[in-house]
Short mmCIF file of C-alpha atoms and ligand atoms in Angstrom, two decimals:
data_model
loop_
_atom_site.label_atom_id
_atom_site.label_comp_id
_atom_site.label_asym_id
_atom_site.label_seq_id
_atom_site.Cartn_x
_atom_site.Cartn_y
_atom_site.Cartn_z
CA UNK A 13 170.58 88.99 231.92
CA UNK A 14 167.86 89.67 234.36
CA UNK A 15 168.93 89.24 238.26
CA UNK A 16 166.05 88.30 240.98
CA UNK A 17 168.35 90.93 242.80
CA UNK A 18 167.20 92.46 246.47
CA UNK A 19 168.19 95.76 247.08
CA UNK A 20 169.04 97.78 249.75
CA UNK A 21 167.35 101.06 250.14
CA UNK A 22 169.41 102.84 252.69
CA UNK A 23 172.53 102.05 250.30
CA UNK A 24 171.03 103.58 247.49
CA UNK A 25 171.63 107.36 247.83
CA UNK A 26 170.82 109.82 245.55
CA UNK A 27 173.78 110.22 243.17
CA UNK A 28 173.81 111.86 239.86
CA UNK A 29 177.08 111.40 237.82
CA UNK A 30 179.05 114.35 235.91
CA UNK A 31 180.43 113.27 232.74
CA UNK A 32 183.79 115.05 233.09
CA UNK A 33 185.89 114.20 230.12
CA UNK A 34 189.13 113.79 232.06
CA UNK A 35 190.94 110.67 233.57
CA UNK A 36 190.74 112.27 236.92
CA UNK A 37 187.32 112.15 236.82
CA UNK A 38 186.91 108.73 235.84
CA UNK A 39 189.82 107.41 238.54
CA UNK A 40 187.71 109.71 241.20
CA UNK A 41 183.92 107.82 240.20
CA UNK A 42 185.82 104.63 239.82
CA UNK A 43 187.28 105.22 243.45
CA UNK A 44 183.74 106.48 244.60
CA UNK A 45 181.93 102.83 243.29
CA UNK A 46 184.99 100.61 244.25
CA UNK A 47 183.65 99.55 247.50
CA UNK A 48 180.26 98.52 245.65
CA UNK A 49 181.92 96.31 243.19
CA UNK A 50 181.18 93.06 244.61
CA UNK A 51 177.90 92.17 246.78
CA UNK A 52 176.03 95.45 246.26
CA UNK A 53 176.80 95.88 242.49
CA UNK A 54 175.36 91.77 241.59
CA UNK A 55 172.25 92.88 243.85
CA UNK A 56 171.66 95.86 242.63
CA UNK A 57 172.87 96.25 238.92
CA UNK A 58 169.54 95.10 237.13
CA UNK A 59 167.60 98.39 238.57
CA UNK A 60 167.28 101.55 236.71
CA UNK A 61 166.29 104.10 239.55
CA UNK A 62 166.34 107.20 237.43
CA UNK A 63 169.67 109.61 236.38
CA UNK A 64 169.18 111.02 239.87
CA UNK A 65 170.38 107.51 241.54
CA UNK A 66 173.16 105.63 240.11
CA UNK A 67 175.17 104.01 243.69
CA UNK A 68 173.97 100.53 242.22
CA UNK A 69 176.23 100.95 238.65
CA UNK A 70 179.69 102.36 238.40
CA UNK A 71 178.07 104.33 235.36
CA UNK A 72 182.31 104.26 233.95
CA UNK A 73 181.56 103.54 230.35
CA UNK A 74 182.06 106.78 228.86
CA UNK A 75 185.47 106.85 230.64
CA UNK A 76 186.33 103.55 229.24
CA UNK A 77 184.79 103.43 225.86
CA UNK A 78 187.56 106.30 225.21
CA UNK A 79 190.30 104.57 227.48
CA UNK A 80 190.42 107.50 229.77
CA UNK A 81 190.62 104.79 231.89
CA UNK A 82 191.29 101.21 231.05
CA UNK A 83 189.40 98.01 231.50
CA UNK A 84 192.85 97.29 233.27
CA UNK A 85 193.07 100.00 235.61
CA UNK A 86 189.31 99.02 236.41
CA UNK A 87 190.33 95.59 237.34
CA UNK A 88 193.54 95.83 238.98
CA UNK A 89 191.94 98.46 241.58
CA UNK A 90 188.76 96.15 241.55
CA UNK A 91 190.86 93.27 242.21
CA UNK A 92 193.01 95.53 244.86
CA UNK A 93 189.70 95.70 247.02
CA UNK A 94 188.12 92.49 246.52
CA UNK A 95 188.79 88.66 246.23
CA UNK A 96 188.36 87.55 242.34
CA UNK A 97 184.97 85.51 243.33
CA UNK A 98 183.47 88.04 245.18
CA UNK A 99 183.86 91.04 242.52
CA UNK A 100 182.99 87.90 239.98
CA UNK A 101 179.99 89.63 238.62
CA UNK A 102 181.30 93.03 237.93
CA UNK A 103 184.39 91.66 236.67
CA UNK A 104 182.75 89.54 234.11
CA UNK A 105 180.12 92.51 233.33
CA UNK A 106 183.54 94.55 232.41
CA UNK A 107 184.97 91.65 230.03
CA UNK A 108 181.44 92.01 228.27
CA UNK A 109 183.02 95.14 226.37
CA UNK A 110 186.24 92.75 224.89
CA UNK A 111 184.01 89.81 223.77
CA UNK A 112 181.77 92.68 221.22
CA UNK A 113 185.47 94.34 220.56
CA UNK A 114 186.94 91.07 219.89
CA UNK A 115 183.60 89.48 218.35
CA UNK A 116 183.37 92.68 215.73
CA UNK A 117 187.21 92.32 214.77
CA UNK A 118 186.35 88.77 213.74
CA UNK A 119 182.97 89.57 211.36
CA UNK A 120 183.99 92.94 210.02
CA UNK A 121 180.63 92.71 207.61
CA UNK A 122 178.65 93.62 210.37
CA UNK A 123 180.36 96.79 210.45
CA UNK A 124 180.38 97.44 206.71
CA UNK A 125 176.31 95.89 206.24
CA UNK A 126 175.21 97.83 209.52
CA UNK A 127 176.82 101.33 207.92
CA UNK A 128 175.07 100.36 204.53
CA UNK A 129 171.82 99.62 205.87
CA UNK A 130 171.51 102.52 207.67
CA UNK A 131 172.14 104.66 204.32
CA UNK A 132 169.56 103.00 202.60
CA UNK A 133 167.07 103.03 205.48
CA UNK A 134 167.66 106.66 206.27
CA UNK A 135 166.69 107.45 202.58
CA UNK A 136 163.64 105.08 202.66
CA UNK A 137 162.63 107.59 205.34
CA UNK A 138 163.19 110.45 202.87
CA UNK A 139 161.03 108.85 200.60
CA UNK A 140 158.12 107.61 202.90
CA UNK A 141 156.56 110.50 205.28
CA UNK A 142 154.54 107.97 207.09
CA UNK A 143 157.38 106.00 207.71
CA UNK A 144 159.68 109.52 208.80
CA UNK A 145 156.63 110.55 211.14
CA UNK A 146 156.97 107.31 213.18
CA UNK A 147 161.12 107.30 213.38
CA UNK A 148 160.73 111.06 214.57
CA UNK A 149 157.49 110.28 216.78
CA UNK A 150 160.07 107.45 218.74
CA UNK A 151 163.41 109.65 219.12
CA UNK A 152 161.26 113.13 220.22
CA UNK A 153 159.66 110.83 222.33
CA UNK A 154 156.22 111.22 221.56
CA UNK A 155 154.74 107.41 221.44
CA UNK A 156 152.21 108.11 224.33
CA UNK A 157 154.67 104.95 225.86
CA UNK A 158 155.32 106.66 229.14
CA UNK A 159 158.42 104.86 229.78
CA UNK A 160 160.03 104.70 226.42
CA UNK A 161 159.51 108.17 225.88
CA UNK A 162 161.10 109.56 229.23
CA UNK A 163 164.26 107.54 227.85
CA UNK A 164 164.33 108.76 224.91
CA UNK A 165 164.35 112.37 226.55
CA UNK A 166 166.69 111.48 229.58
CA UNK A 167 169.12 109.73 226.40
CA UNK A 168 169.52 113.00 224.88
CA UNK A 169 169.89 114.96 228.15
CA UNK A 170 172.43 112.76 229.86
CA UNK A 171 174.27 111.08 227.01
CA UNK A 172 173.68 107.76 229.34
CA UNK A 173 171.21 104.91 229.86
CA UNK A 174 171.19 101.98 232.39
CA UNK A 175 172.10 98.80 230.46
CA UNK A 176 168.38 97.28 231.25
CA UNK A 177 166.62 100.26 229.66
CA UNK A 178 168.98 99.97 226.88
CA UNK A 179 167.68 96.41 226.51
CA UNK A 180 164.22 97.71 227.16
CA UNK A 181 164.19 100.69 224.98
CA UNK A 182 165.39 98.59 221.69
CA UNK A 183 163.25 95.76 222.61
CA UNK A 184 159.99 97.96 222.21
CA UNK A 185 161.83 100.33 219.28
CA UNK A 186 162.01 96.78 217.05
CA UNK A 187 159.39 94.58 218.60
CA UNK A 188 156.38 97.07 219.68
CA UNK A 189 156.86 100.02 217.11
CA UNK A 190 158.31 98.20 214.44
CA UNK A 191 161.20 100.19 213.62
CA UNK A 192 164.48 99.16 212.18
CA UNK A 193 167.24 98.17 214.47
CA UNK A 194 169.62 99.93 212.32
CA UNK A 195 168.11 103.38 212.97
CA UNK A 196 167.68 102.52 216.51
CA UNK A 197 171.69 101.81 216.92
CA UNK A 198 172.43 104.88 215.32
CA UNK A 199 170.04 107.17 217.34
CA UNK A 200 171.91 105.60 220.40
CA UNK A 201 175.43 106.39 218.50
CA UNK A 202 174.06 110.06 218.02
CA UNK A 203 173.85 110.46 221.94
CA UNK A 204 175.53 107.79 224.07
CA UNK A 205 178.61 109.25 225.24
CA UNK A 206 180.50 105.48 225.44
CA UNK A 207 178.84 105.01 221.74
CA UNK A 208 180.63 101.95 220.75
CA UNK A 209 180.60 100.55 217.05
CA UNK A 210 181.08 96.97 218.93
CA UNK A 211 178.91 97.06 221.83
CA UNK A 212 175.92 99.05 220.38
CA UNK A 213 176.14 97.39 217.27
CA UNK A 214 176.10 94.48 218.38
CA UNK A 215 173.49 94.84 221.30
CA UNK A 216 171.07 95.85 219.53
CA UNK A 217 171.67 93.14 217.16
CA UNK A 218 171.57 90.77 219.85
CA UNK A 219 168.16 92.50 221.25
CA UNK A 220 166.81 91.93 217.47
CA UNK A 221 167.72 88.23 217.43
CA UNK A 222 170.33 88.65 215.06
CA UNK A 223 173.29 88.23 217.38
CA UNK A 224 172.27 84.57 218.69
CA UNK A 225 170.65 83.87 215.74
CA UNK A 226 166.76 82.92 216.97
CA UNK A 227 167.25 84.51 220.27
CA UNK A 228 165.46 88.13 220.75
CA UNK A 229 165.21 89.68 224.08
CA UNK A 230 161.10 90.86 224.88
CA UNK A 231 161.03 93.87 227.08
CA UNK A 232 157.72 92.96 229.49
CA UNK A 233 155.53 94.91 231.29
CA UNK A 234 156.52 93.11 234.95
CA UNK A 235 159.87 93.52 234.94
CA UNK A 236 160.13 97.08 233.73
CA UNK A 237 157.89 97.85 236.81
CA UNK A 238 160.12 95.82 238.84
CA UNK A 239 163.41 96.85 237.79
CA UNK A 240 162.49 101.12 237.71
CA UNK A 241 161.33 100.58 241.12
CA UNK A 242 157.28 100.94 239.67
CA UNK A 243 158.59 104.20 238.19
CA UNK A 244 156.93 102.89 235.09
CA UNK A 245 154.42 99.96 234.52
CA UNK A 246 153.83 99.90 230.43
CA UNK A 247 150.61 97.22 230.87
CA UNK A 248 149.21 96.60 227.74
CA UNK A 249 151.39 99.05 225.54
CA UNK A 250 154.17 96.92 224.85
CA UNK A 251 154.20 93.60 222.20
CA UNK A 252 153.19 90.20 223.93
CA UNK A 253 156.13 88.90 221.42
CA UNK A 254 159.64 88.99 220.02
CA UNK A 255 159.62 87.02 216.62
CA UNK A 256 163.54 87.15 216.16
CA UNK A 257 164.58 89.41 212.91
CA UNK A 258 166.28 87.28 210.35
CA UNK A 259 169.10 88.18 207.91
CA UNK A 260 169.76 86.57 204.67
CA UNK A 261 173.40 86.66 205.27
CA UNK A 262 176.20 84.47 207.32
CA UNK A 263 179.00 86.63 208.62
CA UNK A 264 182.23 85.23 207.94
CA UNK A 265 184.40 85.03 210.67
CA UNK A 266 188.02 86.33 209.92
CA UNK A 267 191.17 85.81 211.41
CA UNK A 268 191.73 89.12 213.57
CA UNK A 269 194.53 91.85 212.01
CA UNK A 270 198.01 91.49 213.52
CA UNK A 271 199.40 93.42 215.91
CA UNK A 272 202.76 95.53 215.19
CA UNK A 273 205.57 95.60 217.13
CA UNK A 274 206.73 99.06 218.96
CA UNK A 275 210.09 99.70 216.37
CA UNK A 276 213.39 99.83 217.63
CA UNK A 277 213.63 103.24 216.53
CA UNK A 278 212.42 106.65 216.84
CA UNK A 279 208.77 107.13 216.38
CA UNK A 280 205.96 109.60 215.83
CA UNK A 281 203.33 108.73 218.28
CA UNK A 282 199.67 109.50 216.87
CA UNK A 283 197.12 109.58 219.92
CA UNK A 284 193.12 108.90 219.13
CA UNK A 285 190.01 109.28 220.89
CA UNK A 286 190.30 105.12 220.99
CA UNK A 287 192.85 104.95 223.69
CA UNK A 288 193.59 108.25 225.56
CA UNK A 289 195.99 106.35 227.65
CA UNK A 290 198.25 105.67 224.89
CA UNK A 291 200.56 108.66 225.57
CA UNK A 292 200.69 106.99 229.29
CA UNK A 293 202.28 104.20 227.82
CA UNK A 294 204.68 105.40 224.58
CA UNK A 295 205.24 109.20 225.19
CA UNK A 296 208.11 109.38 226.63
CA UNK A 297 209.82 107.33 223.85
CA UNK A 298 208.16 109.49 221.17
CA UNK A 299 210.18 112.47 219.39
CA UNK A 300 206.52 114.26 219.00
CA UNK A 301 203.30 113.11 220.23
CA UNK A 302 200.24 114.35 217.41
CA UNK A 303 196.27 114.14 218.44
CA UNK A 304 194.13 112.65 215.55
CA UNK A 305 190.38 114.00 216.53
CA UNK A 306 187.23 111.88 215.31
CA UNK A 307 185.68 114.04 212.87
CA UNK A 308 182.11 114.76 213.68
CA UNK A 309 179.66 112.10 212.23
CA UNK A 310 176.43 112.64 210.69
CA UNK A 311 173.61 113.50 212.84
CA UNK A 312 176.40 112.88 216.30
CA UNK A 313 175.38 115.08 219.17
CA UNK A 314 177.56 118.31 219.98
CA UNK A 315 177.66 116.52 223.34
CA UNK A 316 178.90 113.49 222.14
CA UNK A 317 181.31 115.27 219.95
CA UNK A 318 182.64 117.90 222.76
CA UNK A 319 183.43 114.95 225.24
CA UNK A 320 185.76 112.72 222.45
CA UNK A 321 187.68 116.18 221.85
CA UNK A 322 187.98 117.16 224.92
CA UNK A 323 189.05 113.51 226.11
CA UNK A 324 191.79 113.75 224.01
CA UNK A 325 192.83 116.94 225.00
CA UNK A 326 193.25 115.65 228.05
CA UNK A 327 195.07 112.79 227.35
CA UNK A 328 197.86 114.24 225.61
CA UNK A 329 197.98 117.45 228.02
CA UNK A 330 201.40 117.74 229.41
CA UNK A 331 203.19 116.17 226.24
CA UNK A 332 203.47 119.14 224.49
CA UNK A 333 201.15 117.63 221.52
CA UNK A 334 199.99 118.84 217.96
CA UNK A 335 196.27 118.82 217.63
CA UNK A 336 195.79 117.55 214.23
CA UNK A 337 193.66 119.51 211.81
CA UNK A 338 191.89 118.94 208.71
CA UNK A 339 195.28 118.98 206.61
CA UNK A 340 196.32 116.02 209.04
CA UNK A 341 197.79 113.62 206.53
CA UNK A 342 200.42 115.86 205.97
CA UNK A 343 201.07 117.06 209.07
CA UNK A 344 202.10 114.02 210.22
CA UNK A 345 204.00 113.00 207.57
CA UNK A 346 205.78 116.37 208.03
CA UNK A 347 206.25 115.76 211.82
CA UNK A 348 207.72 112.48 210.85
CA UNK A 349 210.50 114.06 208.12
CA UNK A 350 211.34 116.72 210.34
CA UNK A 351 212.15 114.30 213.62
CA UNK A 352 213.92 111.78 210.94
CA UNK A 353 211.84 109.30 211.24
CA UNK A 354 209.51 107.08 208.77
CA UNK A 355 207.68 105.30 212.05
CA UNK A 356 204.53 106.43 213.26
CA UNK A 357 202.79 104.35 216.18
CA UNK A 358 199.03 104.51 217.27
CA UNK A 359 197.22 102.22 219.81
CA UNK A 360 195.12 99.86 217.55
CA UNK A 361 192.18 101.40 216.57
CA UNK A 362 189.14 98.83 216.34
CA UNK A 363 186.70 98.79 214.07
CA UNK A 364 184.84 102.24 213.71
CA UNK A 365 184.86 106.04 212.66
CA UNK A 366 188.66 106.40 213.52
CA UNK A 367 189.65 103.32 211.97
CA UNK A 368 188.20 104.08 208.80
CA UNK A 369 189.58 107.63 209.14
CA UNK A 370 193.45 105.85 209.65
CA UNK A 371 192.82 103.49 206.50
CA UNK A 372 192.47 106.48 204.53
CA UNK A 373 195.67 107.89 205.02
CA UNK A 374 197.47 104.08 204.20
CA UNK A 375 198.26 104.74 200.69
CA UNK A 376 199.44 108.15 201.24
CA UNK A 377 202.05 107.07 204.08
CA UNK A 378 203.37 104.35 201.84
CA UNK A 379 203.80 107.01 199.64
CA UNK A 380 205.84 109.12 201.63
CA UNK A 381 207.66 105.97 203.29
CA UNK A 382 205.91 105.83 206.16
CA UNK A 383 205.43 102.75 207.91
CA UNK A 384 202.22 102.89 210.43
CA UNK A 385 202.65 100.49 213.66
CA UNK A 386 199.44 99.61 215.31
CA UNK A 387 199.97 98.31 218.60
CA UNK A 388 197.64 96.23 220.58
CA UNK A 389 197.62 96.11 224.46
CA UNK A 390 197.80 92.94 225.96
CA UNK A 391 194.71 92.92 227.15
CA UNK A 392 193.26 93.37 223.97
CA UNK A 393 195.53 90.79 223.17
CA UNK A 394 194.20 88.21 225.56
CA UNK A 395 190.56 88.86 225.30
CA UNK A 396 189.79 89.11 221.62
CA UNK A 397 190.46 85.58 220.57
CA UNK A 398 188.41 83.95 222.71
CA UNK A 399 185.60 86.00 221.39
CA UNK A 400 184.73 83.90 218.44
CA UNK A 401 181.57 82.55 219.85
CA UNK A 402 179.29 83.15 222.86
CA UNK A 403 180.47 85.26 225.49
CA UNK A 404 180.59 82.04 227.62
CA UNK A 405 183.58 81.00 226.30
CA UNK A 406 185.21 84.80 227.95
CA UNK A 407 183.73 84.26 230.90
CA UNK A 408 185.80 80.90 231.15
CA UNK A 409 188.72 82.19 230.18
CA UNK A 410 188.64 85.06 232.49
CA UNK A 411 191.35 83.83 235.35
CA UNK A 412 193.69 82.97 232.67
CA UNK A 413 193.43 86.15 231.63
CA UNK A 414 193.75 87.86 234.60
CA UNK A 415 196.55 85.79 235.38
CA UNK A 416 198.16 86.75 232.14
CA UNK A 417 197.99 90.28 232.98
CA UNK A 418 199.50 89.89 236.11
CA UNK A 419 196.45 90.86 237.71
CA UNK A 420 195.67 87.17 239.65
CA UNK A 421 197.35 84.64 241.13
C1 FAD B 27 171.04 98.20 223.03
C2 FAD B 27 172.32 98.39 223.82
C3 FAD B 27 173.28 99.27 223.39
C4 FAD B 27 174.48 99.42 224.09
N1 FAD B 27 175.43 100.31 223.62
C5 FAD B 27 176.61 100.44 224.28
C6 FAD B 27 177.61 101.33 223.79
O1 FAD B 27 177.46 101.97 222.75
N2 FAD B 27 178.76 101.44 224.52
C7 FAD B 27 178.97 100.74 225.69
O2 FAD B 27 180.03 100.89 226.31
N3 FAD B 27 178.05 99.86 226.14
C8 FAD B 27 176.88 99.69 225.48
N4 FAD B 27 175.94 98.83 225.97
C9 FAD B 27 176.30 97.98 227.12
C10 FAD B 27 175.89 98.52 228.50
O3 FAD B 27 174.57 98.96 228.47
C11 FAD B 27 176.78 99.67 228.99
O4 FAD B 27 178.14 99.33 228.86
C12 FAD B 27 176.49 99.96 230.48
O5 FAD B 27 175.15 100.30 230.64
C13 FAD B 27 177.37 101.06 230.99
O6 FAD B 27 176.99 101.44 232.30
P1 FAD B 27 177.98 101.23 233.49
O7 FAD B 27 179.28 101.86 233.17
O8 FAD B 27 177.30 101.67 234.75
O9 FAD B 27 178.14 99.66 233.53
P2 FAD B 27 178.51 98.67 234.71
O10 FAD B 27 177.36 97.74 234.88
O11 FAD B 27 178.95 99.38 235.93
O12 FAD B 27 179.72 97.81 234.09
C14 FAD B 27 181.09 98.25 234.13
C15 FAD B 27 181.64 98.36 232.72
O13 FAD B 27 181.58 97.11 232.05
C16 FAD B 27 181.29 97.29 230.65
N5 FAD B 27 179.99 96.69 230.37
C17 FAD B 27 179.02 96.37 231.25
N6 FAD B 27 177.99 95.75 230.64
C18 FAD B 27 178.31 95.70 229.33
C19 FAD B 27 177.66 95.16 228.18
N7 FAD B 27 176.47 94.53 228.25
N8 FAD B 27 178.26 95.28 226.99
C20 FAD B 27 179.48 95.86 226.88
N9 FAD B 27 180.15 96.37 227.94
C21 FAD B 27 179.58 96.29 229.15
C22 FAD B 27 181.25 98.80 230.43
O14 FAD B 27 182.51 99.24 229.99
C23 FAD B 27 180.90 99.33 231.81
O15 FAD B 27 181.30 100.65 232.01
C24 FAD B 27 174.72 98.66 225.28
C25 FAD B 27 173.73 97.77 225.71
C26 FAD B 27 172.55 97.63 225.01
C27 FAD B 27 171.52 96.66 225.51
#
């Protein structure tokens, strides 16, 4: 993933980025990188110059890890701006998020084995203090590792990390302190505000060796110094090697769940933080529009929480929406009686928090009658089977894609 990239001091500002959970704000920082989306951004992308300077990374994944703006509106304008080829990198770096979406859908066990193994390892840590003193000496950021330890800090300040560092960070959390990937993921899932079951999981999975089975990813000394500018220059602190973790399991690879068709009749319209832009697209057909909130996880950040409720505030503000509460099962299947309807539509919600939160309500909506229609967008649509394998096989697929969209000729 590494880029023998020259950069461009006098390009390269100062710029901080507010994580405003709105879509305004993500259209206005998306409108603020667009001209850097093609020459500057393959350059420049692989260097981590501190939260203080991000012009070299459109820094948009907390916007689109909750759909507050879509990989499609990211594209199209992209694509408004710049020929296909010469955005190629950036487009391709955006398509990374559908290939783990799509991959995940396909091997659902590493969702279910990844949530287990955390469980158990988080109560091996109960039982070992030795073991509990080193997990707590790595996220306080105490490992005398200069550079690991200011991200560990600047992680829970910001709620953000370049993607290098994030390479770097796990690399040295599994390979130089010897700590389980599993607790690593979820300290990023505590604090990144675009925490993604897909792309976290499987990142760090693929930094372990575990992804491309045999493959790891070894942070070195050299290119951390490079790529932070010499901010940092680890020499002799980190592990000379990455043995690749093994699992004594094979993932099966499933067929991914259907999609539902929008009915041809009045509807309910349940909005999560998943897709925020789902009232843009089915509100106005809806007879009420409700707001399903992620309930806070274990050990999530009030940060991270605050930003996926007020995301979804803002996505259904102006449709005069019900914010669902605790008693939410019902409330919907209230709504529902009361507009004389049994149809209730959602975006599809992939594999995570809110989809296990939506499974739980299944039995009691067949119950009532209720019939649940999960829609997926087309681009979903498009992406997601080709993400069966490598990411190679995406990147091919790409202008077909785009074309499919409408978004190419
Ligand atoms: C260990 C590890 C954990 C990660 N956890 C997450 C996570 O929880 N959520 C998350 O969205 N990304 C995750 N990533 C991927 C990547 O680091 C971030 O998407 C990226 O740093 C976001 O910064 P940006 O918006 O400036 O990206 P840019 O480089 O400007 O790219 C534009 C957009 O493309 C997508 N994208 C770019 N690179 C990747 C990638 N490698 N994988 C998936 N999508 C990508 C993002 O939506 C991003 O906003 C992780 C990477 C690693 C190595």
């Amino acid at each position: 993933m590494d880029n023998a990239g020259l950069f461009d001091q006098e390009t390269l500002p100062g710029e901080s980025v507010t994580f405003t959970p709105t879509r305004a704000a993500g259209l206005a920082r998306l409108e603020k990188f667009l001209s850097r989306t093609a020459q500057h951004y393959e350059r420049n992308r692989n260097y981590d110059f501190g939260p203080e300077r991000r012009s070299n990374i459109s820094v948009l994944s907390p916007w689109i890890r909750h759909r507050l703006i879509t990989e499609e509106d990211v594209l199209k304008l992209t694509l408004a701006r710049h020929s296909p080829s010469s955005a190629e990198k950036f487009i391709q770096e955006v398509f990374w998020r559908g290939y783990f979406k799509g991959w995940l859908e396909q091997h659902p066990s590493v969702w279910i084995n990844y949530k287990r193994d955390l469980t158990q390892k988080l109560d091996d840590l109960a039982g070992n203090s030795f073991a509990n003193a080193d997990y707590l000496t790595a996220i306080e950021g105490r490992t005398g590792i200069d550079c690991f330890d200011t991200w560990a800090h600047e992680l829970i300040e910001t709620g953000y990390l370049h993607n290098h560092t994030r390479m770097w960070f796990a690399s040295i959390w599994v390979f130089t302190l010897g700590l389980p990937w599993q607790l690593g993921a979820d300290f990023f899932m505590q604090h990144l505000l675009d925490g993604d079951p897909a792309s976290n999981t499987l990142s760090w999975r693929w930094v372990s060796g575990l992804h491309t089975k045999g493959k790891s990813y070894l942070a070195r000394p050299s290119n951390i110094a490079k790529f932070t500018d010499g901010r940092f220059d680890p020499v002799g602190q980190l592990s000379p090697t990455a043995v690749p973790l093994i699992e004594d399991f094979d993932h099966p690879s499933l067929p991914i769940p259907a999609s539902d068709a929008l009915p041809d009749a009045p509807f309910v319209l349940l909005v999560t933080p998943e897709d925020c832009q789902a009232p843009a697209l089915w509100a106005d057909k809806a007879t009420n529009v409700l707001a399903l909130p992620t309930p806070k996880q274990d050990r999530q950040s009030d940060r991270v929480h605050a930003f996926k409720t007020k995301a979804l505030q803002d996505s259904v503000a102006g449709w005069d929406a019900t914010l669902l509460t605790s008693d939410w099962i019902m409330q919907i299947i209230e709504t529902a009686r009361a507009a004389n309807t049994h149809h209730i539509v959602t975006a599809y919600v992939p594999i995570g928090p809110d989809a296990d939160q939506l499974n739980t309500a299944n039995t009691a909506f067949a119950e009532a009658g209720m019939q649940l229609h999960r829609v997926r967008r087309p681009y979903d649509t498009l992406t997601w089977p080709q993400a069966n394998k490598g990411f190679f096989k995406v990147k091919k697929q790409i202008p077909k894609i785009l074309h499919g969209l409408g978004l190419a000729c």
